[in-house]
XYZ file of C-alpha atoms in Angstrom:
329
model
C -53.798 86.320 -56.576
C -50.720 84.393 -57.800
C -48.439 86.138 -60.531
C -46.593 85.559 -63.451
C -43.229 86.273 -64.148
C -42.332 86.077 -68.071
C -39.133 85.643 -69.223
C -37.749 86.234 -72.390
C -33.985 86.672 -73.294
C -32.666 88.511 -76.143
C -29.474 88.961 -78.360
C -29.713 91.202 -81.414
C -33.546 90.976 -81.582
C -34.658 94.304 -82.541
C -36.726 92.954 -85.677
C -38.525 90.648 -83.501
C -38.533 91.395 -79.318
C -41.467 94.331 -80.613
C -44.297 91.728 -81.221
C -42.577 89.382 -78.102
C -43.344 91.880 -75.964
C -46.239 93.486 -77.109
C -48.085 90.092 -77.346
C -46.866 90.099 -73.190
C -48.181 92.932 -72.424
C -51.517 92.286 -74.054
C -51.966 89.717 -71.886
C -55.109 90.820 -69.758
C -53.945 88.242 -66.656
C -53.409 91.287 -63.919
C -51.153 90.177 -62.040
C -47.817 89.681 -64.500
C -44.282 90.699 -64.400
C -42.237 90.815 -67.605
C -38.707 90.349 -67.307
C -36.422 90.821 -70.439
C -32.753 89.764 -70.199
C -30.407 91.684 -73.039
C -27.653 89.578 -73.467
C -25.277 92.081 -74.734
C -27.257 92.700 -78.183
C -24.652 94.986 -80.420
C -27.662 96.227 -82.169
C -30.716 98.574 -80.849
C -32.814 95.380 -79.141
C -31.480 97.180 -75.701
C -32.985 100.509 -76.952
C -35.802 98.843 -77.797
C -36.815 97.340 -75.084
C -36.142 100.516 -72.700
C -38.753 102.041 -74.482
C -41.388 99.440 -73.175
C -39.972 99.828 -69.846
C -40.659 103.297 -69.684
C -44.452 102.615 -71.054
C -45.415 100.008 -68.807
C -45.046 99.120 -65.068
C -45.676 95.299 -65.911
C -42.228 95.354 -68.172
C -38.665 95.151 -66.072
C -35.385 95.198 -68.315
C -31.665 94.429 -67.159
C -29.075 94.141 -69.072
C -25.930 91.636 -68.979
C -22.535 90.591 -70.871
C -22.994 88.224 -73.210
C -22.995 84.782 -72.390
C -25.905 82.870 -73.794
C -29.784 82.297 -73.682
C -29.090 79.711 -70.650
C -27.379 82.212 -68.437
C -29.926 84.973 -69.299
C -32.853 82.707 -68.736
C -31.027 82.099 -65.164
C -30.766 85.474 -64.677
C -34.505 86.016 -64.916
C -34.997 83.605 -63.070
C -33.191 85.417 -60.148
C -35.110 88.370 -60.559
C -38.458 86.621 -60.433
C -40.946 87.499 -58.094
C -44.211 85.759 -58.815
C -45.514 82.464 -58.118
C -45.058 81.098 -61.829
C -42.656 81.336 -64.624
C -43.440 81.298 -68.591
C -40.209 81.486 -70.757
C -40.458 83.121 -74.132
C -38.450 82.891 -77.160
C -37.736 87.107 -78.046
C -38.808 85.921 -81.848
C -41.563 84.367 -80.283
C -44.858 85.308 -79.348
C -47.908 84.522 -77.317
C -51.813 84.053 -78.007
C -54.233 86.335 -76.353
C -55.252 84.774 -73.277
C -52.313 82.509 -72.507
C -51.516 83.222 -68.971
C -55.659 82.972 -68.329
C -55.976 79.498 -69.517
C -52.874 78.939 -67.798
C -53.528 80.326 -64.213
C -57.109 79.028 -64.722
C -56.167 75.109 -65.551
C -53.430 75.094 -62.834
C -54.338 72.970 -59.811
C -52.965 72.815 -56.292
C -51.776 69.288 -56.946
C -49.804 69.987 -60.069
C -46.728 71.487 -60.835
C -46.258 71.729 -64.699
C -48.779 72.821 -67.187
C -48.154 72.055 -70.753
C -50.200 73.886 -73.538
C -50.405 73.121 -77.039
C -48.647 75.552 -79.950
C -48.352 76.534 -83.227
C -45.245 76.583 -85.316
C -44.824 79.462 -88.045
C -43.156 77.645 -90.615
C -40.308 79.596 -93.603
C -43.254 79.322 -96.059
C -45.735 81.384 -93.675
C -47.838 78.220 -92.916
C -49.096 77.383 -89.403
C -48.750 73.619 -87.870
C -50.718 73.239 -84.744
C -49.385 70.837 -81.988
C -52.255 69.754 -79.550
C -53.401 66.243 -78.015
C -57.106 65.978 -77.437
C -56.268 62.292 -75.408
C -54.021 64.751 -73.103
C -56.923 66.590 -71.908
C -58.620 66.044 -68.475
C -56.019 64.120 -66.486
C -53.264 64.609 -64.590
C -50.440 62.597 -64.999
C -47.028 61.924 -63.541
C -43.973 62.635 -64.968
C -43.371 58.690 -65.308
C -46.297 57.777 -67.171
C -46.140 60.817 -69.563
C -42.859 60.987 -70.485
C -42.925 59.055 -73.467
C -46.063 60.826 -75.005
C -44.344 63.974 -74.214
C -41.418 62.846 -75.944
C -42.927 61.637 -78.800
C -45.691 63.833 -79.633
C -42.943 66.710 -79.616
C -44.042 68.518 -76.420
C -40.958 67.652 -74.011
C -38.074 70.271 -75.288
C -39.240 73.262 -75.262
C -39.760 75.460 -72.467
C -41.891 78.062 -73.777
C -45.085 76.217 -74.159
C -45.111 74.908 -70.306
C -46.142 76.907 -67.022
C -43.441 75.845 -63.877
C -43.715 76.612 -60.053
C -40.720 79.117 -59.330
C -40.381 77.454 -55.763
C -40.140 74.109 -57.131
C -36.906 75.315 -59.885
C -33.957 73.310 -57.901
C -31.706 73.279 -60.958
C -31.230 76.289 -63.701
C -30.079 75.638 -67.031
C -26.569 74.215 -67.812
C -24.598 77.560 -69.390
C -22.337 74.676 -70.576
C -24.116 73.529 -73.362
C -25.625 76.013 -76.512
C -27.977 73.749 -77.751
C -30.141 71.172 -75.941
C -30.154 73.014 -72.498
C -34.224 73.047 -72.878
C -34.358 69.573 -72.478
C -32.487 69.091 -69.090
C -34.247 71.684 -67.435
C -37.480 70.467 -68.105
C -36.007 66.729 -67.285
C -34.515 68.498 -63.983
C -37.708 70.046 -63.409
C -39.840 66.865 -63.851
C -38.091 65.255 -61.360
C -39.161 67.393 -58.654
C -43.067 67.400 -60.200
C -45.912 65.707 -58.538
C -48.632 66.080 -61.448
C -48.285 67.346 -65.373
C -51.458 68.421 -66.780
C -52.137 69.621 -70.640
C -54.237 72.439 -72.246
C -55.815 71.865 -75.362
C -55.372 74.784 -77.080
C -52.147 76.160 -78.865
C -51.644 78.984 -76.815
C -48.346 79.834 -78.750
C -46.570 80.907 -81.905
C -43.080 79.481 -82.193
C -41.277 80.951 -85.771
C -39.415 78.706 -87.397
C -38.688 81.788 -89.762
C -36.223 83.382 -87.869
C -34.039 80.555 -86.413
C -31.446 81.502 -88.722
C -27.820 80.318 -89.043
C -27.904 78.326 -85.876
C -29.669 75.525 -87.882
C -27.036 75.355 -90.234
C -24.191 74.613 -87.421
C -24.083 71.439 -88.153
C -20.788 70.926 -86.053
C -22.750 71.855 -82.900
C -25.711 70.168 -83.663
C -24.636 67.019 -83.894
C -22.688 66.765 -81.099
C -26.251 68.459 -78.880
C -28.199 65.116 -80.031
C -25.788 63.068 -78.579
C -25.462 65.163 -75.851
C -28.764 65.654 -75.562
C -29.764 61.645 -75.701
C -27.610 60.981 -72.871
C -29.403 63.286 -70.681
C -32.590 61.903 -72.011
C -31.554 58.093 -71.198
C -30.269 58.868 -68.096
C -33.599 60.419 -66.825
C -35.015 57.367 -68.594
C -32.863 55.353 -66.083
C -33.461 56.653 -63.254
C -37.071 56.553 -63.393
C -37.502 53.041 -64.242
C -38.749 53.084 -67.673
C -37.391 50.896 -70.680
C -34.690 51.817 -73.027
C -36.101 50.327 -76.379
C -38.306 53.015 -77.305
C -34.877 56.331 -76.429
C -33.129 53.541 -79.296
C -35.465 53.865 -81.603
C -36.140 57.883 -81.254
C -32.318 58.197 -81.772
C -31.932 56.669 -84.599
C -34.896 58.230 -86.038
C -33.959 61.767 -85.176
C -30.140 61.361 -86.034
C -31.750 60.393 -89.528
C -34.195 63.507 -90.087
C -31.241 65.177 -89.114
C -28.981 63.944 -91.419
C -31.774 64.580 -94.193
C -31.591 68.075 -93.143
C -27.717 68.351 -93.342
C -27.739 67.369 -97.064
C -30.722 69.506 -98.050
C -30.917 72.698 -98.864
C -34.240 74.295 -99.619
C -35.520 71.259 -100.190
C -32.837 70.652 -102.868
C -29.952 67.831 -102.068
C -26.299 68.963 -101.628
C -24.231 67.685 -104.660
C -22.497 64.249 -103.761
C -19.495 65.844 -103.904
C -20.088 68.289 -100.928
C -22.232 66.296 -99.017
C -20.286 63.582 -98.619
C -17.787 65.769 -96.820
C -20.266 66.401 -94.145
C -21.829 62.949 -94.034
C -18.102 61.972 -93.260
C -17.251 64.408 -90.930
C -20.180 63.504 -88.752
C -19.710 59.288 -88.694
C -15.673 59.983 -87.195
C -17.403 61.298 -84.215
C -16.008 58.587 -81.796
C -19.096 59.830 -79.544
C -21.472 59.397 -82.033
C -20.309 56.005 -83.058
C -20.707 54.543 -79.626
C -24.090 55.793 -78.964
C -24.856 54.190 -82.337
C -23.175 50.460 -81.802
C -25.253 50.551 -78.279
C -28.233 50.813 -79.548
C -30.952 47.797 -79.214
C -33.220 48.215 -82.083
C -36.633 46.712 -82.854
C -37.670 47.270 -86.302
C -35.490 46.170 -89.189
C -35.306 49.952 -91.192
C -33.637 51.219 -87.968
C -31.212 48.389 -87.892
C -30.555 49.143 -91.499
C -29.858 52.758 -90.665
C -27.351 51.438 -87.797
C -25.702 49.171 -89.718
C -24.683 51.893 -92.537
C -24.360 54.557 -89.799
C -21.373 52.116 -87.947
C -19.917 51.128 -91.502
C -19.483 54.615 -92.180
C -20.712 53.751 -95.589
C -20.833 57.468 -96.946
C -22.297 56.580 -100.264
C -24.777 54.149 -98.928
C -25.877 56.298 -96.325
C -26.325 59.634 -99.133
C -28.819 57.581 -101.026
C -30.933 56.291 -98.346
C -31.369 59.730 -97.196
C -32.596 61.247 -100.498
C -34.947 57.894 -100.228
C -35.916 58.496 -97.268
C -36.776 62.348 -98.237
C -38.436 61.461 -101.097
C -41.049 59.147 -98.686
C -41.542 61.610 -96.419
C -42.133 64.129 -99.081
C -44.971 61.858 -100.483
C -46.671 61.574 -97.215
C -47.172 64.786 -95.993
């Protein structure tokens, strides 16, 4: 029978890692090793998770200095034993039946399995993520990229089932945000087949991400980071450039929105033009934004007030642009 290993990291997760790990261990796949990384919690997430050590045999916790979810997520990796890895978020958790629709849709020719998920959103609704077309086919990492990509099921790692033998590169402890992305990229490379599951086999809370959403000084500079990884990969596998321009542009924008809002209420001018400006000196940014090759004319509209560093121009067509996609949800 091939095994499991799942891993979760956690810092200062005691009001969450409970219903992580109990959703793990009611997994009724036999044949599953959960390994939970504390990365040097100051609170009683340690304690905590001891506590399911001592209850069940499945459940293995070490603990580590603090130095980020990429280095803990290496560590598990290290300590692996089984044939498969699942990653889990500690405020996270899964379905019943996850790692039996995953062990039971893997194939001997394929090498990442992809499953559908839900996202628990700040207002307690749930948005379901799943692609009927997906379903049925195997694909290689070439011809599904884009799809992947666009359809939002590329970044993360928990909601994909990887072959521990065929993990050549770990995550990049150098970067604190966007690190999913590169794996998974990494990870692809060395991938014959990528199949999908239908269902949404789990929960991601937006609820508890916290203050890390609100860094926008680190954020920033992770989308740029993170699109040069992404057109790189895009490089080296032959496919065209046009469509990375156009998800930039789009995502720097929704992210911009979301710098200047505020439970769903726009900043003042006055203190959100000191972001706005703070973000278009990036010398970084700027060049990503001059290279871009755009098709459509509102993205060359964005560019053109992104590269002017037109601060007032670029306020308004943000609250525009929220007000649109307010109306069509």
């Amino acid at each position: 029978m091939q095994g499991i290993s799942i891993i979760i990291p956690a810092y200062n997760a005691e009001k969450t890692i409970g219903r992580c790990i109990d959703s793990a261990i009611a997994q009724t796949y036999p044949d599953l090793e959960i390994i939970i990384i504390d990365d040097g919690s100051t609170d009683h997430t340690l304690e905590n998770c001891r506590k399911y050590e001592q209850d069940s045999d499945k459940v293995k916790v070490f603990s580590k200095k603090n130095g980020g979810v990429s280095a803990a997520r290496n560590y598990g990796i290290q300590k692996a034993t089984r044939d498969y890895i699942l990653f889990m978020d500690s405020d996270d958790y899964m379905k019943p039946g996850m790692c039996n629709d995953f062990i039971e849709n893997m194939s001997q020719e394929c090498d990442l399995l992809v499953c559908g998920y839900e996202s628990l959103t700040k207002d307690g609704r749930y948005e379901t993520l799943v692609k009927n077309e997906y379903i049925g086919k195997a694909f290689t990492p070439k011809t599904c990229f884009y799809m992947m990509l666009l359809d939002g099921f590329l970044h993360p790692v928990w909601n994909k089932l990887f072959r521990r033998e065929k993990i050549v590169h770990f995550f990049n402890e150098q970067e604190s945000m966007g690190e999913d992305v590169e794996f998974v990229l990494d990870y692809m490379k060395e991938s014959r087949a990528i199949k999908f599951i239908k269902k949404p086999l789990y929960v991601h809370d937006l609820a508890t991400e916290g203050s890390l959403t609100k860094k926008w000084n680190l954020i920033i500079p992770a989308i740029t980071n993170n699109q040069a990884v992404l057109n790189n990969y895009v490089t080296s596998i032959g496919l065209p450039r046009e469509t990375m321009d156009e998800y930039f542009i789009k995502r720097l924008w929704g992210t911009l929105r979301d710098m200047i809002y505020e439970d769903n209420i726009v900043l003042p001018y006055s203190v959100a033009s000191g972001k706005l400006e703070g973000v278009l000196k990036e010398e970084r940014l700027q060049k990503m934004i001059q290279g871009l090759e755009l098709e459509t004319r509102l993205s060359r509209l964005y560019q053109k007030v992104l590269k002017g560093k037109h601060v007032t121009l670029v306020y308004l067509l943000l609250i525009s642009y929220h007000l649109v996609k307010g109306h069509s949800r």
